[in-house]
Amino acid sequence: MAKAFAVFIFVVATLVSQSIGAVVKLQGCGGRVFVDESVVIDAPLRENCAWEFETQEDRILVVTLVNGNLNEAEEYFSIHDGIDSDSPILLVENQKIHEVSRKDLPQAVYTTLHEASIRFKKTPVSNLQLKIQKAVPCPFNLGLDSQCGRIVDSSSCYCATFTNRVQVDQTMYCVDNNMKLISFENSTEEQLIQSTWGTQVEYWTSLTDTRREGAWIWESLMTIAEYTNWYPGKPNTAAGNSDDCVVYGGTRFLTFWGDTSCGTMAHAICEAQP
Ligand SMILES: *[C@@H]1O[C@H](CO)[C@@H](O)[C@H](O)[C@H]1NC(C)=O
């Protein structure tokens, strides 16, 4: 009986320290952690605990507070850009807030490197949980006639290009900037993008049936479109038609999607996900 109880305690303790949903919970005082899924530092937090975080080399890290105000909480710890002892301290106020980034996203600190450290200088008075996630860098723009921002969540980045190009050229414009032509995975994502950059003109998406007539694939993801938002009467189902690429916006399709020739000129949205 005692043995069974000990095994039970071990299993519960292991589950608690390892993962809750997609979140890995860290306990104890300090250590080095590779960040892929979300990581949350949970109590006990006390002075002289130092955590080191690392993610893939072409990504950065973003730190948010699960509850509360990050500015106020910074009295208890410092967030460093890198893991060396002299790595610069990052502050909430130093973060560039892009004009088009969503204002209701949680306060966040972004590193410029793929490594960061968090050092506690004081024991927090109340339960304080810090969340560390992998993020993509988000430039202010991609050059002339473009605009970027953290539109959907604090870890991904979206950029609009207000230059008209054919679908394949917009695909390559995104790829040349380490991004992908947009795929709408759900209506939340689509509505956030449409409310940010509007639907006054047509924008390309990565949806196409060039590979097989009637099989609509997000080319950027190579997945079948599950969520769809077709304009009434669309898509064109006539055999052998050449409406193989998909735009939204403009006077033809408004907030909906319409299939059209891939040689049509339109603006585009690129996205980068962590
Ligand atoms: C919608 O898509 C976005 C972007 O891919 C994702 O972050 C979000 O979790 C999705 N939301 C739902 C409700 O599936």
GROMACS .gro file of N, CA and C and ligand atoms in nm, residues 152-153 158 185-186 188-189 273, ligand 1:
model
   38
  152VAL      N    1  -0.227   3.899  -3.458
  152VAL     CA    2  -0.310   3.789  -3.407
  152VAL      C    3  -0.274   3.753  -3.263
  153ASP      N    4  -0.146   3.736  -3.236
  153ASP     CA    5  -0.102   3.705  -3.100
  153ASP      C    6   0.036   3.766  -3.080
  158TYR      N    7   0.265   3.959  -3.895
  158TYR     CA    8   0.199   3.971  -4.025
  158TYR      C    9   0.246   4.100  -4.092
  185GLU      N   10  -0.664   3.026  -4.122
  185GLU     CA   11  -0.699   2.898  -4.059
  185GLU      C   12  -0.832   2.903  -3.985
  186ASN      N   13  -0.877   3.022  -3.950
  186ASN     CA   14  -1.007   3.034  -3.883
  186ASN      C   15  -1.058   3.178  -3.898
  188THR      N   16  -1.134   3.398  -3.674
  188THR     CA   17  -1.073   3.495  -3.582
  188THR      C   18  -0.952   3.560  -3.649
  189GLU      N   19  -0.866   3.475  -3.703
  189GLU     CA   20  -0.745   3.525  -3.769
  189GLU      C   21  -0.785   3.616  -3.887
  273GLN      N   22   0.493   3.253  -3.854
  273GLN     CA   23   0.449   3.191  -3.728
  273GLN      C   24   0.572   3.131  -3.660
  275LIG     C1   25  -0.688   3.076  -3.524
  275LIG     O1   26  -0.569   3.085  -3.601
  275LIG     C2   27  -0.464   3.152  -3.534
  275LIG     C3   28  -0.350   3.171  -3.631
  275LIG     O2   29  -0.311   3.053  -3.691
  275LIG     C4   30  -0.426   3.074  -3.409
  275LIG     O3   31  -0.323   3.142  -3.339
  275LIG     C5   32  -0.547   3.060  -3.319
  275LIG     O4   33  -0.516   2.978  -3.208
  275LIG     C6   34  -0.665   3.001  -3.395
  275LIG     N1   35  -0.783   3.012  -3.311
  275LIG     C7   36  -0.869   2.914  -3.298
  275LIG     C8   37  -0.987   2.945  -3.215
  275LIG     O5   38  -0.852   2.804  -3.350
   0.00000   0.00000   0.00000
